[in-house]
Short mmCIF file of C-alpha atoms in Angstrom, two decimals:
data_model
loop_
_atom_site.label_atom_id
_atom_site.label_comp_id
_atom_site.label_asym_id
_atom_site.label_seq_id
_atom_site.Cartn_x
_atom_site.Cartn_y
_atom_site.Cartn_z
CA UNK A 1 0.00 0.00 0.00
CA UNK A 2 2.91 2.37 0.71
CA UNK A 3 4.17 2.29 -2.87
CA UNK A 4 0.65 3.09 -4.11
CA UNK A 5 0.50 6.12 -1.81
CA UNK A 6 3.93 7.29 -2.98
CA UNK A 7 2.85 6.77 -6.58
CA UNK A 8 -0.38 8.70 -6.06
CA UNK A 9 1.55 11.60 -4.53
CA UNK A 10 3.97 11.61 -7.46
CA UNK A 11 1.07 11.53 -9.95
CA UNK A 12 -0.52 14.47 -8.17
CA UNK A 13 2.78 16.37 -8.36
CA UNK A 14 3.04 15.53 -12.05
CA UNK A 15 -0.47 16.79 -12.72
CA UNK A 16 0.33 19.98 -10.82
CA UNK A 17 3.52 20.39 -12.87
CA UNK A 18 1.54 19.96 -16.08
CA UNK A 19 -1.13 22.41 -14.93
CA UNK A 20 1.55 24.94 -14.02
CA UNK A 21 3.24 24.64 -17.41
CA UNK A 22 6.41 23.07 -16.03
CA UNK A 23 5.60 19.78 -17.72
CA UNK A 24 4.41 20.33 -21.31
CA UNK A 25 1.26 18.52 -22.37
CA UNK A 26 3.11 17.16 -25.40
CA UNK A 27 5.70 15.56 -23.11
CA UNK A 28 2.95 13.92 -21.04
CA UNK A 29 1.26 12.58 -24.18
CA UNK A 30 4.55 11.17 -25.49
CA UNK A 31 5.21 9.59 -22.09
CA UNK A 32 1.76 7.99 -22.06
CA UNK A 33 2.22 6.54 -25.56
CA UNK A 34 5.59 5.13 -24.56
CA UNK A 35 4.59 3.70 -21.19
CA UNK A 36 1.12 2.25 -21.92
CA UNK A 37 2.32 -0.88 -23.82
CA UNK A 38 5.05 -1.47 -21.24
CA UNK A 39 2.68 -1.25 -18.29
CA UNK A 40 0.19 -3.42 -20.17
CA UNK A 41 2.85 -6.08 -20.51
CA UNK A 42 3.75 -5.86 -16.80
CA UNK A 43 0.12 -6.29 -15.77
CA UNK A 44 -0.49 -9.19 -18.17
CA UNK A 45 2.70 -11.03 -17.18
CA UNK A 46 1.91 -10.61 -13.49
CA UNK A 47 -1.49 -12.20 -14.05
CA UNK A 48 0.06 -15.04 -16.08
CA UNK A 49 2.72 -15.74 -13.45
CA UNK A 50 0.28 -15.60 -10.53
CA UNK A 51 -2.21 -17.94 -12.21
CA UNK A 52 0.54 -20.34 -13.28
CA UNK A 53 1.68 -20.42 -9.65
CA UNK A 54 -1.90 -21.06 -8.51
CA UNK A 55 -2.06 -23.97 -10.95
CA UNK A 56 1.02 -25.45 -9.28
CA UNK A 57 3.44 -25.10 -12.20
CA UNK A 58 6.38 -23.65 -10.26
CA UNK A 59 5.81 -25.93 -7.27
CA UNK A 60 5.78 -29.01 -9.48
CA UNK A 61 9.00 -27.95 -11.22
CA UNK A 62 10.79 -27.31 -7.92
CA UNK A 63 9.73 -30.64 -6.43
CA UNK A 64 10.77 -32.42 -9.61
CA UNK A 65 14.20 -30.80 -9.33
CA UNK A 66 14.44 -31.98 -5.72
CA UNK A 67 13.86 -35.54 -6.87
CA UNK A 68 16.33 -35.24 -9.76
CA UNK A 69 19.07 -34.01 -7.41
CA UNK A 70 18.93 -37.35 -5.51
CA UNK A 71 19.72 -35.93 -2.11
CA UNK A 72 22.65 -33.70 -3.12
CA UNK A 73 22.12 -30.08 -2.12
CA UNK A 74 24.73 -28.80 -4.57
CA UNK A 75 22.96 -30.46 -7.51
CA UNK A 76 19.58 -29.11 -6.42
CA UNK A 77 21.09 -25.66 -5.97
CA UNK A 78 22.61 -25.68 -9.47
CA UNK A 79 19.27 -26.77 -10.90
CA UNK A 80 17.61 -23.89 -9.04
CA UNK A 81 20.25 -21.53 -10.49
CA UNK A 82 19.20 -22.64 -13.98
CA UNK A 83 15.50 -22.39 -13.14
CA UNK A 84 15.84 -18.96 -11.51
CA UNK A 85 17.87 -17.63 -14.44
CA UNK A 86 15.38 -18.96 -17.00
CA UNK A 87 12.41 -17.60 -15.04
CA UNK A 88 14.06 -14.19 -14.79
CA UNK A 89 15.10 -14.04 -18.44
CA UNK A 90 11.77 -15.11 -19.92
CA UNK A 91 9.17 -14.24 -17.27
CA UNK A 92 10.78 -11.23 -15.51
CA UNK A 93 12.58 -10.69 -12.24
CA UNK A 94 9.35 -10.41 -10.24
CA UNK A 95 8.39 -13.96 -11.15
CA UNK A 96 11.65 -15.24 -9.72
CA UNK A 97 11.75 -13.05 -6.61
CA UNK A 98 8.08 -13.24 -5.70
CA UNK A 99 6.79 -16.59 -6.96
CA UNK A 100 9.81 -18.86 -7.24
CA UNK A 101 11.44 -17.91 -3.92
CA UNK A 102 8.70 -19.34 -1.66
CA UNK A 103 8.65 -22.57 -3.66
CA UNK A 104 12.37 -23.33 -3.46
CA UNK A 105 12.55 -22.20 0.17
CA UNK A 106 9.67 -24.54 1.01
CA UNK A 107 11.48 -27.41 -0.73
CA UNK A 108 14.60 -26.65 1.35
CA UNK A 109 12.62 -26.47 4.58
CA UNK A 110 10.81 -29.75 3.92
CA UNK A 111 14.09 -31.50 3.12
CA UNK A 112 15.64 -30.02 6.29
CA UNK A 113 18.58 -28.09 4.88
CA UNK A 114 19.31 -24.37 5.08
CA UNK A 115 17.04 -22.29 2.83
CA UNK A 116 19.36 -19.24 3.01
CA UNK A 117 21.55 -20.08 -0.04
CA UNK A 118 18.40 -20.70 -2.06
CA UNK A 119 16.76 -17.49 -0.90
CA UNK A 120 19.87 -15.45 -1.78
CA UNK A 121 20.16 -17.23 -5.11
CA UNK A 122 16.66 -16.26 -6.17
CA UNK A 123 16.89 -12.59 -5.16
CA UNK A 124 20.38 -12.07 -6.56
CA UNK A 125 19.61 -13.79 -9.86
CA UNK A 126 16.26 -12.02 -10.09
CA UNK A 127 18.23 -8.78 -10.34
CA UNK A 128 21.55 -9.75 -11.93
CA UNK A 129 19.95 -12.25 -14.30
CA UNK A 130 17.59 -9.67 -15.78
CA UNK A 131 19.90 -8.36 -18.51
CA UNK A 132 19.45 -10.64 -21.50
CA UNK A 133 16.02 -9.82 -22.94
CA UNK A 134 13.68 -6.82 -22.93
CA UNK A 135 11.02 -8.81 -21.04
CA UNK A 136 13.40 -9.60 -18.18
CA UNK A 137 13.07 -6.21 -16.51
CA UNK A 138 10.97 -3.07 -16.82
CA UNK A 139 14.16 -1.06 -17.33
CA UNK A 140 15.03 -3.30 -20.30
CA UNK A 141 11.60 -2.73 -21.83
CA UNK A 142 12.10 1.01 -21.57
CA UNK A 143 15.57 0.74 -23.11
CA UNK A 144 14.49 -1.55 -25.94
CA UNK A 145 11.53 0.69 -26.76
CA UNK A 146 13.80 3.74 -26.80
CA UNK A 147 16.40 2.05 -29.01
CA UNK A 148 13.80 0.41 -31.24
CA UNK A 149 15.62 -2.93 -31.31
CA UNK A 150 14.41 -6.49 -31.89
CA UNK A 151 14.76 -8.85 -28.88
CA UNK A 152 17.42 -10.75 -30.82
CA UNK A 153 19.48 -7.59 -31.32
CA UNK A 154 19.03 -6.71 -27.66
CA UNK A 155 20.31 -10.17 -26.66
CA UNK A 156 23.24 -9.87 -29.07
CA UNK A 157 24.29 -6.69 -27.28
CA UNK A 158 23.70 -7.97 -23.75
CA UNK A 159 24.73 -11.66 -23.84
CA UNK A 160 28.24 -11.21 -22.41
CA UNK A 161 27.36 -8.93 -19.47
CA UNK A 162 24.26 -11.06 -18.86
CA UNK A 163 26.37 -14.22 -18.61
CA UNK A 164 28.92 -12.61 -16.31
CA UNK A 165 26.18 -11.10 -14.14
CA UNK A 166 24.82 -14.60 -13.51
CA UNK A 167 28.16 -16.34 -12.97
CA UNK A 168 29.69 -13.85 -10.51
CA UNK A 169 26.98 -14.03 -7.80
CA UNK A 170 26.70 -17.82 -8.25
CA UNK A 171 30.45 -18.31 -7.73
CA UNK A 172 30.53 -15.95 -4.76
CA UNK A 173 27.53 -17.64 -3.18
CA UNK A 174 29.20 -21.04 -3.52
CA UNK A 175 32.37 -19.70 -1.90
CA UNK A 176 30.44 -18.12 0.95
CA UNK A 177 28.00 -21.01 1.62
CA UNK A 178 29.90 -24.05 0.31
CA UNK A 179 29.58 -26.06 3.55
CA UNK A 180 25.78 -25.90 3.41
CA UNK A 181 25.72 -26.50 -0.34
CA UNK A 182 27.86 -29.64 -0.10
CA UNK A 183 25.45 -31.32 2.34
CA UNK A 184 22.95 -34.06 1.57
CA UNK A 185 19.22 -34.43 2.21
CA UNK A 186 16.39 -36.92 1.99
CA UNK A 187 14.13 -36.12 -0.98
CA UNK A 188 10.41 -35.97 -0.29
CA UNK A 189 7.73 -37.21 -2.62
CA UNK A 190 6.34 -34.45 -4.89
CA UNK A 191 3.05 -32.89 -3.81
CA UNK A 192 0.24 -34.18 -6.07
CA UNK A 193 -1.16 -31.69 -8.58
CA UNK A 194 -4.57 -30.53 -7.39
CA UNK A 195 -6.18 -30.00 -10.80
CA UNK A 196 -4.37 -31.78 -13.63
CA UNK A 197 -6.28 -30.21 -16.56
CA UNK A 198 -5.69 -26.75 -15.11
CA UNK A 199 -2.02 -27.55 -14.53
CA UNK A 200 -1.62 -28.83 -18.09
CA UNK A 201 -3.24 -25.76 -19.62
CA UNK A 202 -1.18 -23.32 -17.49
CA UNK A 203 2.05 -25.14 -18.32
CA UNK A 204 1.16 -25.19 -22.03
CA UNK A 205 0.41 -21.47 -22.00
CA UNK A 206 3.84 -20.75 -20.50
CA UNK A 207 5.59 -23.00 -23.01
CA UNK A 208 3.79 -21.30 -25.90
CA UNK A 209 4.37 -17.82 -24.50
CA UNK A 210 8.16 -17.95 -24.13
CA UNK A 211 9.07 -18.04 -27.87
CA UNK A 212 6.44 -15.38 -28.62
CA UNK A 213 8.11 -13.00 -26.17
CA UNK A 214 11.33 -13.11 -28.21
CA UNK A 215 9.70 -13.24 -31.65
CA UNK A 216 9.69 -9.49 -32.25
CA UNK A 217 5.94 -9.14 -31.78
CA UNK A 218 5.19 -6.31 -29.32
CA UNK A 219 5.43 -8.22 -26.05
CA UNK A 220 2.19 -6.89 -24.60
CA UNK A 221 0.21 -8.74 -27.30
CA UNK A 222 1.21 -12.37 -26.50
CA UNK A 223 1.29 -11.59 -22.77
CA UNK A 224 -2.24 -10.21 -22.88
CA UNK A 225 -3.44 -13.20 -24.93
CA UNK A 226 -1.87 -15.62 -22.43
CA UNK A 227 -3.46 -13.79 -19.52
CA UNK A 228 -6.85 -13.86 -21.25
CA UNK A 229 -6.63 -17.63 -21.83
CA UNK A 230 -5.74 -18.33 -18.22
CA UNK A 231 -8.42 -15.99 -16.91
CA UNK A 232 -11.08 -17.81 -18.92
CA UNK A 233 -9.84 -21.23 -17.80
CA UNK A 234 -9.72 -20.21 -14.15
CA UNK A 235 -13.16 -18.62 -14.42
CA UNK A 236 -14.46 -22.07 -15.35
CA UNK A 237 -12.42 -24.31 -13.05
CA UNK A 238 -11.38 -22.17 -10.06
CA UNK A 239 -13.24 -18.85 -10.09
CA UNK A 240 -12.42 -18.16 -6.42
CA UNK A 241 -8.81 -17.51 -7.45
CA UNK A 242 -9.83 -14.55 -9.62
CA UNK A 243 -9.60 -11.50 -7.39
CA UNK A 244 -8.60 -7.84 -7.87
CA UNK A 245 -5.26 -8.49 -6.15
CA UNK A 246 -4.10 -10.40 -9.25
CA UNK A 247 -3.63 -7.04 -10.96
CA UNK A 248 -0.55 -5.22 -9.61
CA UNK A 249 -2.38 -1.91 -9.39
CA UNK A 250 -0.10 -0.59 -6.64
CA UNK A 251 2.94 -1.15 -8.86
CA UNK A 252 1.19 0.50 -11.82
CA UNK A 253 0.33 3.59 -9.76
CA UNK A 254 3.89 3.74 -8.42
CA UNK A 255 5.47 3.42 -11.87
CA UNK A 256 3.15 6.01 -13.41
CA UNK A 257 4.09 8.40 -10.63
CA UNK A 258 7.80 7.77 -11.17
CA UNK A 259 7.45 8.33 -14.91
CA UNK A 260 5.75 11.68 -14.39
CA UNK A 261 8.14 12.77 -11.64
CA UNK A 262 11.28 11.97 -13.62
CA UNK A 263 9.88 13.65 -16.76
CA UNK A 264 9.23 16.78 -14.72
CA UNK A 265 12.75 16.57 -13.26
CA UNK A 266 14.19 16.41 -16.78
CA UNK A 267 12.13 19.39 -17.88
CA UNK A 268 13.40 21.38 -14.88
CA UNK A 269 17.01 20.34 -15.53
CA UNK A 270 17.34 18.65 -12.13
CA UNK A 271 19.13 15.60 -13.55
CA UNK A 272 22.01 17.54 -15.04
CA UNK A 273 24.39 16.72 -12.19
CA UNK A 274 23.92 13.01 -12.85
CA UNK A 275 24.83 13.62 -16.47
CA UNK A 276 28.12 15.18 -15.42
CA UNK A 277 28.88 12.24 -13.12
CA UNK A 278 27.93 9.70 -15.79
CA UNK A 279 30.39 11.10 -18.32
CA UNK A 280 30.43 10.45 -22.05
CA UNK A 281 32.02 8.04 -24.49
CA UNK A 282 32.27 4.28 -24.88
CA UNK A 283 35.74 3.47 -23.62
CA UNK A 284 35.93 0.80 -20.88
CA UNK A 285 36.63 3.51 -18.30
CA UNK A 286 33.65 5.61 -19.38
CA UNK A 287 31.34 2.57 -19.43
CA UNK A 288 32.51 1.62 -15.94
CA UNK A 289 31.88 5.21 -14.86
CA UNK A 290 28.31 5.16 -16.16
CA UNK A 291 27.55 1.72 -14.75
CA UNK A 292 29.00 2.73 -11.38
CA UNK A 293 26.92 5.91 -11.20
CA UNK A 294 23.87 3.88 -12.19
CA UNK A 295 24.49 1.29 -9.47
CA UNK A 296 25.03 3.93 -6.78
CA UNK A 297 21.93 5.84 -7.91
CA UNK A 298 19.86 2.66 -8.00
CA UNK A 299 20.82 1.75 -4.46
CA UNK A 300 20.13 5.31 -3.34
CA UNK A 301 16.72 5.90 -4.90
CA UNK A 302 15.55 2.60 -6.53
CA UNK A 303 16.60 1.25 -9.91
CA UNK A 304 13.64 2.46 -11.98
CA UNK A 305 13.95 6.19 -11.19
CA UNK A 306 17.73 5.80 -11.47
CA UNK A 307 17.31 4.45 -14.99
CA UNK A 308 14.86 7.20 -15.95
CA UNK A 309 17.17 9.88 -14.55
CA UNK A 310 20.23 8.59 -16.41
CA UNK A 311 18.55 7.53 -19.65
CA UNK A 312 19.14 10.86 -21.46
CA UNK A 313 22.90 10.46 -20.85
CA UNK A 314 23.08 6.97 -22.37
CA UNK A 315 23.17 8.22 -25.93
CA UNK A 316 24.17 4.99 -27.69
CA UNK A 317 23.19 1.31 -27.46
CA UNK A 318 26.48 0.46 -25.72
CA UNK A 319 26.07 3.20 -23.12
CA UNK A 320 22.46 2.14 -22.62
CA UNK A 321 23.70 -1.39 -22.00
CA UNK A 322 26.17 -0.11 -19.39
CA UNK A 323 23.36 1.81 -17.72
CA UNK A 324 21.28 -1.37 -17.56
CA UNK A 325 24.18 -3.30 -16.03
CA UNK A 326 24.33 -0.72 -13.25
CA UNK A 327 20.62 -0.41 -12.47
CA UNK A 328 19.85 -4.13 -12.86
CA UNK A 329 22.89 -6.01 -11.57
CA UNK A 330 24.09 -3.42 -9.08
CA UNK A 331 21.00 -2.97 -6.91
CA UNK A 332 21.88 -5.63 -4.33
CA UNK A 333 22.76 -3.47 -1.34
CA UNK A 334 19.81 -1.42 -0.06
CA UNK A 335 16.34 -2.95 0.47
CA UNK A 336 14.57 -0.29 -1.60
CA UNK A 337 16.94 -0.50 -4.57
CA UNK A 338 14.64 -3.01 -6.27
CA UNK A 339 10.93 -3.53 -5.67
CA UNK A 340 11.46 -7.23 -6.30
CA UNK A 341 13.87 -7.34 -3.34
CA UNK A 342 11.28 -5.83 -0.99
CA UNK A 343 8.63 -8.29 -2.16
CA UNK A 344 11.14 -11.14 -1.82
CA UNK A 345 11.88 -10.23 1.79
CA UNK A 346 8.18 -9.94 2.55
CA UNK A 347 7.62 -13.49 1.28
CA UNK A 348 10.55 -14.81 3.33
CA UNK A 349 9.25 -13.24 6.54
CA UNK A 350 5.81 -14.72 5.92
CA UNK A 351 7.49 -18.16 5.72
CA UNK A 352 9.48 -17.67 8.91
CA UNK A 353 12.85 -17.24 7.18
CA UNK A 354 14.91 -14.37 8.61
CA UNK A 355 17.64 -12.51 6.72
CA UNK A 356 18.59 -9.23 8.33
CA UNK A 357 18.92 -6.21 6.10
CA UNK A 358 22.34 -5.56 7.63
CA UNK A 359 23.63 -8.94 6.49
CA UNK A 360 21.93 -8.51 3.12
CA UNK A 361 23.66 -5.14 2.64
CA UNK A 362 27.03 -6.51 3.74
CA UNK A 363 26.84 -9.33 1.22
CA UNK A 364 25.62 -6.89 -1.43
CA UNK A 365 28.63 -4.65 -0.85
CA UNK A 366 30.77 -7.60 -1.92
CA UNK A 367 28.78 -9.02 -4.82
CA UNK A 368 27.37 -5.84 -6.42
CA UNK A 369 30.67 -4.03 -7.26
CA UNK A 370 32.26 -7.22 -8.58
CA UNK A 371 29.22 -8.10 -10.68
CA UNK A 372 28.80 -4.62 -12.15
CA UNK A 373 32.52 -4.17 -12.79
CA UNK A 374 33.11 -7.52 -14.48
CA UNK A 375 29.85 -7.41 -16.44
CA UNK A 376 30.67 -3.93 -17.72
CA UNK A 377 34.14 -5.02 -18.79
CA UNK A 378 32.56 -7.99 -20.61
CA UNK A 379 30.30 -5.50 -22.40
CA UNK A 380 33.27 -3.30 -23.32
CA UNK A 381 35.17 -6.27 -24.76
CA UNK A 382 32.30 -7.74 -26.80
CA UNK A 383 30.76 -4.45 -27.96
CA UNK A 384 34.11 -2.85 -28.81
#
């Protein structure tokens, strides 16, 4: 509810700025045309992910992985790394942080081994793993729309930093938690699927949706179609699941408020200092400079407004990629740096798993600079 209140306040400020002539009507119209398809995609994908989770798709996958690992925590963890990365890349970071985290943590708890490495894996990879495709992160959608690139071209630009941004936190997590990860456990039998036809349809929709999201079709179209199919199926088989909370209206209000606030800030010239700090050019040093400023800004004010504030100073595709490395892979220190992180922590607390923000920040101070630095250098090498 707090983010909705903040968003409503920002929207009110934006309206006041427009009424006072600070924010031109033309700028507001252009912002609306740009943001409407993106927000439509976010809403549709949230509905798809929530309904797929209700159908038991993610739970079934996680329990199947637990069986495949045959009692070896390290094997299960590596399988979860693959699953979390795939979920982030194709279904967005929120799917991983919000829906996958409780599932893998529950598997760990039932098998009686520490859930902490699995919890950290999901939240770190939800953020650092969200570089490869436009659909992986809202910041990517904004960047891809601005650059006008096909998902394949976006992936061709981002593949090296995306790979490094996954490998660095995984390696560090193994080093830090290797004793727990090298343990063994007794696998439990998978939980039976409650409604097999519903499960089959939800799984089929996800399988069909993934290639459509990278086909070049505007992503809101297949996402909306998938959401419509699942809504109809659930209306027939489990109508009680359909509730207003499926729509992330608080997030939409918050994002709309941020869009208006940052547009007004640009019009007033308030982001100029960030432009000076971000520098210019595409040399490795300049890309590291931009990515570093982006990471610091993201941890200070949240990654989405940080992206919006720095976007005008990322004049080329390569500089835009460096900006994304900073605001996606670098926001691992403060709780508010990524909305997905806040939602992740909320889910953990509800399951009785405690990770203090102090410890989270301390670990983030190690993994974030290394991830951003190495991923940016990978970008400089492959894009140069």
